[in-house]
Amino acid sequence: MLDLYTMSERIRQAREDMGYTRETFSEMANITPRFCYDIESGKKGVSIDTLKNICEALNLSADHLLDLKPLDTDAYDYTIFHVLMEQCPNSYRDGLYRVMSAYVQSVSEALKKEGS
């Protein structure tokens, strides 16, 4: 049996991770903000069409939302990076890219030192 709480928590967490307000996400998923709240709080389930819209808006698989398989973190991390870049004004994107690249390089170097 489907665990609505797991699905609702995963939807809410993904929406928040991507920086979407409930209103923005609702528009993307073609649902009302109130229905979004009801879904995220586990009060209501969703139809197949609504699940499809939610998956597309969050770039997540239905398998993950329904707790049928673990999250593909590589694809999810890429999606979050993509959302950040889209939200950043064009004139600042190069700087954001450089900061994120420097951070990744710094983390990689720290992990190498830990492994030594």
Short mmCIF file of N, CA and C in Angstrom, two decimals:
data_model
loop_
_atom_site.label_atom_id
_atom_site.label_comp_id
_atom_site.label_asym_id
_atom_site.label_seq_id
_atom_site.Cartn_x
_atom_site.Cartn_y
_atom_site.Cartn_z
N MET A 1 0.83 -1.19 0.00
CA MET A 1 0.00 0.00 0.00
C MET A 1 0.87 1.25 0.00
N LEU A 2 0.46 2.26 -0.73
CA LEU A 2 1.21 3.50 -0.87
C LEU A 2 1.23 4.27 0.43
N ASP A 3 2.39 4.71 0.82
CA ASP A 3 2.56 5.53 2.00
C ASP A 3 2.48 7.00 1.58
N LEU A 4 1.31 7.62 1.81
CA LEU A 4 1.12 9.01 1.41
C LEU A 4 2.08 9.94 2.11
N TYR A 5 2.43 9.62 3.36
CA TYR A 5 3.36 10.49 4.09
C TYR A 5 4.72 10.52 3.41
N THR A 6 5.24 9.38 2.98
CA THR A 6 6.53 9.34 2.30
C THR A 6 6.48 10.15 1.01
N MET A 7 5.43 9.94 0.23
CA MET A 7 5.29 10.68 -1.02
C MET A 7 5.18 12.17 -0.75
N SER A 8 4.36 12.55 0.20
CA SER A 8 4.16 13.98 0.48
C SER A 8 5.46 14.63 0.95
N GLU A 9 6.21 13.94 1.81
CA GLU A 9 7.48 14.47 2.30
C GLU A 9 8.49 14.62 1.16
N ARG A 10 8.53 13.66 0.26
CA ARG A 10 9.48 13.73 -0.85
C ARG A 10 9.12 14.87 -1.80
N ILE A 11 7.85 15.08 -2.03
CA ILE A 11 7.42 16.19 -2.90
C ILE A 11 7.79 17.52 -2.26
N ARG A 12 7.45 17.68 -0.98
CA ARG A 12 7.76 18.93 -0.29
C ARG A 12 9.26 19.19 -0.25
N GLN A 13 10.03 18.17 0.09
CA GLN A 13 11.49 18.33 0.19
C GLN A 13 12.09 18.71 -1.17
N ALA A 14 11.66 18.05 -2.22
CA ALA A 14 12.18 18.36 -3.55
C ALA A 14 11.81 19.79 -3.96
N ARG A 15 10.58 20.18 -3.68
CA ARG A 15 10.14 21.54 -4.02
C ARG A 15 11.00 22.56 -3.27
N GLU A 16 11.21 22.34 -1.99
CA GLU A 16 12.01 23.27 -1.20
C GLU A 16 13.48 23.26 -1.65
N ASP A 17 14.02 22.08 -1.94
CA ASP A 17 15.41 21.99 -2.41
C ASP A 17 15.62 22.81 -3.68
N MET A 18 14.61 22.83 -4.52
CA MET A 18 14.73 23.56 -5.78
C MET A 18 14.40 25.04 -5.63
N GLY A 19 14.00 25.43 -4.45
CA GLY A 19 13.73 26.84 -4.20
C GLY A 19 12.40 27.33 -4.74
N TYR A 20 11.50 26.41 -5.03
CA TYR A 20 10.19 26.80 -5.55
C TYR A 20 9.24 27.11 -4.39
N THR A 21 8.52 28.20 -4.52
CA THR A 21 7.44 28.45 -3.57
C THR A 21 6.32 27.47 -3.90
N ARG A 22 5.41 27.31 -2.98
CA ARG A 22 4.27 26.44 -3.24
C ARG A 22 3.48 26.96 -4.44
N GLU A 23 3.36 28.29 -4.55
CA GLU A 23 2.60 28.89 -5.65
C GLU A 23 3.28 28.63 -7.00
N THR A 24 4.58 28.82 -7.06
CA THR A 24 5.32 28.57 -8.31
C THR A 24 5.23 27.11 -8.71
N PHE A 25 5.47 26.24 -7.75
CA PHE A 25 5.41 24.81 -8.03
C PHE A 25 4.02 24.39 -8.47
N SER A 26 3.00 24.92 -7.80
CA SER A 26 1.61 24.58 -8.15
C SER A 26 1.32 24.93 -9.59
N GLU A 27 1.78 26.09 -10.01
CA GLU A 27 1.58 26.51 -11.40
C GLU A 27 2.29 25.55 -12.36
N MET A 28 3.51 25.16 -12.01
CA MET A 28 4.28 24.25 -12.85
C MET A 28 3.61 22.88 -12.95
N ALA A 29 3.00 22.43 -11.85
CA ALA A 29 2.38 21.10 -11.80
C ALA A 29 0.90 21.13 -12.18
N ASN A 30 0.40 22.31 -12.51
CA ASN A 30 -0.99 22.48 -12.92
C ASN A 30 -1.98 22.04 -11.83
N ILE A 31 -1.68 22.48 -10.60
CA ILE A 31 -2.57 22.24 -9.46
C ILE A 31 -2.73 23.55 -8.70
N THR A 32 -3.68 23.61 -7.80
CA THR A 32 -3.85 24.82 -7.00
C THR A 32 -2.89 24.79 -5.82
N PRO A 33 -2.51 25.97 -5.30
CA PRO A 33 -1.65 25.99 -4.12
C PRO A 33 -2.28 25.26 -2.93
N ARG A 34 -3.58 25.34 -2.77
CA ARG A 34 -4.26 24.64 -1.68
C ARG A 34 -4.14 23.12 -1.84
N PHE A 35 -4.33 22.63 -3.07
CA PHE A 35 -4.20 21.20 -3.32
C PHE A 35 -2.75 20.78 -3.09
N CYS A 36 -1.81 21.62 -3.47
CA CYS A 36 -0.39 21.34 -3.22
C CYS A 36 -0.15 21.19 -1.72
N TYR A 37 -0.71 22.09 -0.93
CA TYR A 37 -0.58 22.00 0.52
C TYR A 37 -1.16 20.68 1.04
N ASP A 38 -2.35 20.32 0.53
CA ASP A 38 -2.99 19.08 0.97
C ASP A 38 -2.15 17.86 0.60
N ILE A 39 -1.53 17.89 -0.57
CA ILE A 39 -0.66 16.79 -0.99
C ILE A 39 0.57 16.72 -0.08
N GLU A 40 1.23 17.87 0.11
CA GLU A 40 2.45 17.90 0.91
C GLU A 40 2.22 17.57 2.38
N SER A 41 1.02 17.79 2.86
CA SER A 41 0.73 17.46 4.25
C SER A 41 0.18 16.04 4.40
N GLY A 42 0.04 15.32 3.28
CA GLY A 42 -0.42 13.94 3.32
C GLY A 42 -1.92 13.80 3.48
N LYS A 43 -2.65 14.90 3.31
CA LYS A 43 -4.11 14.86 3.47
C LYS A 43 -4.81 14.31 2.23
N LYS A 44 -4.17 14.44 1.07
CA LYS A 44 -4.80 13.98 -0.17
C LYS A 44 -3.79 13.24 -1.02
N GLY A 45 -4.29 12.28 -1.76
CA GLY A 45 -3.49 11.57 -2.76
C GLY A 45 -3.62 12.28 -4.10
N VAL A 46 -3.04 11.70 -5.11
CA VAL A 46 -3.05 12.33 -6.43
C VAL A 46 -3.46 11.33 -7.50
N SER A 47 -3.99 11.86 -8.59
CA SER A 47 -4.31 11.02 -9.74
C SER A 47 -3.01 10.73 -10.51
N ILE A 48 -3.10 9.82 -11.44
CA ILE A 48 -1.93 9.51 -12.28
C ILE A 48 -1.49 10.74 -13.05
N ASP A 49 -2.44 11.50 -13.60
CA ASP A 49 -2.09 12.71 -14.35
C ASP A 49 -1.39 13.74 -13.47
N THR A 50 -1.90 13.92 -12.26
CA THR A 50 -1.27 14.88 -11.34
C THR A 50 0.11 14.40 -10.92
N LEU A 51 0.26 13.11 -10.68
CA LEU A 51 1.57 12.56 -10.34
C LEU A 51 2.55 12.80 -11.48
N LYS A 52 2.10 12.61 -12.69
CA LYS A 52 2.96 12.86 -13.86
C LYS A 52 3.38 14.33 -13.90
N ASN A 53 2.45 15.25 -13.67
CA ASN A 53 2.77 16.67 -13.68
C ASN A 53 3.77 17.03 -12.57
N ILE A 54 3.58 16.45 -11.40
CA ILE A 54 4.48 16.71 -10.28
C ILE A 54 5.88 16.19 -10.61
N CYS A 55 5.95 14.99 -11.16
CA CYS A 55 7.25 14.40 -11.52
C CYS A 55 7.97 15.27 -12.56
N GLU A 56 7.25 15.75 -13.54
CA GLU A 56 7.85 16.59 -14.57
C GLU A 56 8.31 17.92 -13.98
N ALA A 57 7.51 18.52 -13.11
CA ALA A 57 7.87 19.80 -12.51
C ALA A 57 9.12 19.69 -11.64
N LEU A 58 9.29 18.56 -10.97
CA LEU A 58 10.42 18.36 -10.07
C LEU A 58 11.56 17.55 -10.70
N ASN A 59 11.36 17.08 -11.90
CA ASN A 59 12.33 16.23 -12.60
C ASN A 59 12.70 15.03 -11.72
N LEU A 60 11.68 14.40 -11.16
CA LEU A 60 11.86 13.20 -10.35
C LEU A 60 11.04 12.07 -10.93
N SER A 61 11.46 10.86 -10.68
CA SER A 61 10.71 9.71 -11.16
C SER A 61 9.56 9.40 -10.20
N ALA A 62 8.50 8.85 -10.75
CA ALA A 62 7.39 8.40 -9.93
C ALA A 62 7.85 7.29 -8.99
N ASP A 63 8.78 6.47 -9.44
CA ASP A 63 9.33 5.41 -8.58
C ASP A 63 9.89 5.98 -7.28
N HIS A 64 10.59 7.08 -7.39
CA HIS A 64 11.17 7.70 -6.19
C HIS A 64 10.07 8.25 -5.30
N LEU A 65 9.13 8.99 -5.88
CA LEU A 65 8.06 9.59 -5.07
C LEU A 65 7.20 8.54 -4.41
N LEU A 66 7.02 7.42 -5.08
CA LEU A 66 6.19 6.34 -4.52
C LEU A 66 6.99 5.37 -3.67
N ASP A 67 8.28 5.69 -3.47
CA ASP A 67 9.16 4.87 -2.63
C ASP A 67 9.37 3.48 -3.21
N LEU A 68 9.45 3.40 -4.54
CA LEU A 68 9.69 2.12 -5.19
C LEU A 68 11.16 1.89 -5.48
N LYS A 69 11.93 2.98 -5.58
CA LYS A 69 13.38 2.85 -5.75
C LYS A 69 14.04 4.12 -5.22
N PRO A 70 15.33 4.04 -4.88
CA PRO A 70 16.01 5.20 -4.32
C PRO A 70 16.18 6.32 -5.35
N LEU A 71 16.42 7.50 -4.84
CA LEU A 71 16.63 8.68 -5.67
C LEU A 71 17.92 8.56 -6.45
N ASP A 72 17.89 8.91 -7.73
CA ASP A 72 19.10 9.01 -8.54
C ASP A 72 19.75 10.35 -8.22
N THR A 73 20.69 10.33 -7.27
CA THR A 73 21.24 11.59 -6.77
C THR A 73 22.00 12.37 -7.82
N ASP A 74 22.62 11.70 -8.77
CA ASP A 74 23.34 12.43 -9.82
C ASP A 74 22.38 13.29 -10.63
N ALA A 75 21.27 12.72 -11.05
CA ALA A 75 20.29 13.47 -11.83
C ALA A 75 19.64 14.55 -10.98
N TYR A 76 19.37 14.25 -9.72
CA TYR A 76 18.74 15.22 -8.83
C TYR A 76 19.67 16.40 -8.56
N ASP A 77 20.95 16.12 -8.28
CA ASP A 77 21.91 17.19 -8.05
C ASP A 77 22.04 18.07 -9.29
N TYR A 78 22.05 17.46 -10.46
CA TYR A 78 22.12 18.24 -11.70
C TYR A 78 20.91 19.15 -11.83
N THR A 79 19.74 18.63 -11.49
CA THR A 79 18.51 19.43 -11.59
C THR A 79 18.57 20.62 -10.66
N ILE A 80 19.04 20.43 -9.43
CA ILE A 80 19.13 21.54 -8.49
C ILE A 80 20.11 22.59 -9.02
N PHE A 81 21.25 22.16 -9.55
CA PHE A 81 22.21 23.10 -10.13
C PHE A 81 21.57 23.87 -11.28
N HIS A 82 20.84 23.18 -12.12
CA HIS A 82 20.17 23.81 -13.25
C HIS A 82 19.16 24.87 -12.77
N VAL A 83 18.40 24.55 -11.75
CA VAL A 83 17.43 25.50 -11.20
C VAL A 83 18.14 26.73 -10.64
N LEU A 84 19.24 26.52 -9.91
CA LEU A 84 19.99 27.66 -9.39
C LEU A 84 20.48 28.56 -10.52
N MET A 85 20.99 27.96 -11.57
CA MET A 85 21.48 28.76 -12.70
C MET A 85 20.35 29.53 -13.36
N GLU A 86 19.19 28.90 -13.50
CA GLU A 86 18.05 29.59 -14.11
C GLU A 86 17.56 30.74 -13.26
N GLN A 87 17.62 30.59 -11.95
CA GLN A 87 17.13 31.64 -11.05
C GLN A 87 18.11 32.80 -10.93
N CYS A 88 19.35 32.56 -11.26
CA CYS A 88 20.38 33.59 -11.16
C CYS A 88 20.28 34.53 -12.38
N PRO A 89 20.35 35.85 -12.14
CA PRO A 89 20.33 36.78 -13.28
C PRO A 89 21.48 36.49 -14.24
N ASN A 90 21.25 36.66 -15.51
CA ASN A 90 22.25 36.33 -16.54
C ASN A 90 23.61 36.97 -16.25
N SER A 91 23.61 38.19 -15.80
CA SER A 91 24.88 38.90 -15.59
C SER A 91 25.70 38.31 -14.44
N TYR A 92 25.10 37.46 -13.61
CA TYR A 92 25.80 36.85 -12.48
C TYR A 92 26.05 35.36 -12.65
N ARG A 93 25.60 34.78 -13.73
CA ARG A 93 25.73 33.33 -13.90
C ARG A 93 27.17 32.86 -13.97
N ASP A 94 28.02 33.62 -14.64
CA ASP A 94 29.42 33.23 -14.74
C ASP A 94 30.05 33.18 -13.34
N GLY A 95 29.74 34.17 -12.52
CA GLY A 95 30.26 34.18 -11.15
C GLY A 95 29.75 33.01 -10.34
N LEU A 96 28.45 32.70 -10.47
CA LEU A 96 27.89 31.55 -9.76
C LEU A 96 28.58 30.27 -10.19
N TYR A 97 28.78 30.12 -11.48
CA TYR A 97 29.46 28.92 -11.99
C TYR A 97 30.86 28.82 -11.40
N ARG A 98 31.62 29.93 -11.37
CA ARG A 98 32.99 29.91 -10.84
C ARG A 98 32.99 29.57 -9.34
N VAL A 99 32.05 30.13 -8.59
CA VAL A 99 31.98 29.84 -7.15
C VAL A 99 31.67 28.37 -6.92
N MET A 100 30.70 27.85 -7.66
CA MET A 100 30.34 26.44 -7.49
C MET A 100 31.47 25.52 -7.92
N SER A 101 32.16 25.86 -8.99
CA SER A 101 33.29 25.05 -9.44
C SER A 101 34.41 25.06 -8.41
N ALA A 102 34.71 26.22 -7.84
CA ALA A 102 35.75 26.32 -6.82
C ALA A 102 35.37 25.50 -5.59
N TYR A 103 34.10 25.54 -5.23
CA TYR A 103 33.64 24.76 -4.08
C TYR A 103 33.82 23.26 -4.33
N VAL A 104 33.40 22.80 -5.49
CA VAL A 104 33.53 21.38 -5.82
C VAL A 104 35.00 20.97 -5.81
N GLN A 105 35.86 21.80 -6.36
CA GLN A 105 37.29 21.50 -6.39
C GLN A 105 37.84 21.43 -4.96
N SER A 106 37.43 22.37 -4.12
CA SER A 106 37.87 22.39 -2.73
C SER A 106 37.43 21.13 -1.98
N VAL A 107 36.20 20.73 -2.18
CA VAL A 107 35.70 19.52 -1.53
C VAL A 107 36.46 18.30 -2.02
N SER A 108 36.70 18.23 -3.33
CA SER A 108 37.45 17.10 -3.89
C SER A 108 38.85 17.01 -3.30
N GLU A 109 39.51 18.14 -3.17
CA GLU A 109 40.86 18.16 -2.58
C GLU A 109 40.83 17.74 -1.11
N ALA A 110 39.83 18.21 -0.37
CA ALA A 110 39.72 17.83 1.04
C ALA A 110 39.48 16.33 1.18
N LEU A 111 38.66 15.76 0.31
CA LEU A 111 38.41 14.32 0.36
C LEU A 111 39.67 13.52 0.03
N LYS A 112 40.46 14.02 -0.91
CA LYS A 112 41.73 13.35 -1.24
C LYS A 112 42.67 13.35 -0.05
N LYS A 113 42.73 14.48 0.66
CA LYS A 113 43.61 14.57 1.83
C LYS A 113 43.15 13.64 2.94
N GLU A 114 41.84 13.51 3.10
CA GLU A 114 41.30 12.60 4.12
C GLU A 114 41.66 11.15 3.81
N GLY A 115 41.69 10.83 2.52
CA GLY A 115 41.99 9.47 2.10
C GLY A 115 43.45 9.12 2.18
N SER A 116 44.32 10.10 2.32
CA SER A 116 45.77 9.86 2.36
C SER A 116 46.21 9.35 3.70
#
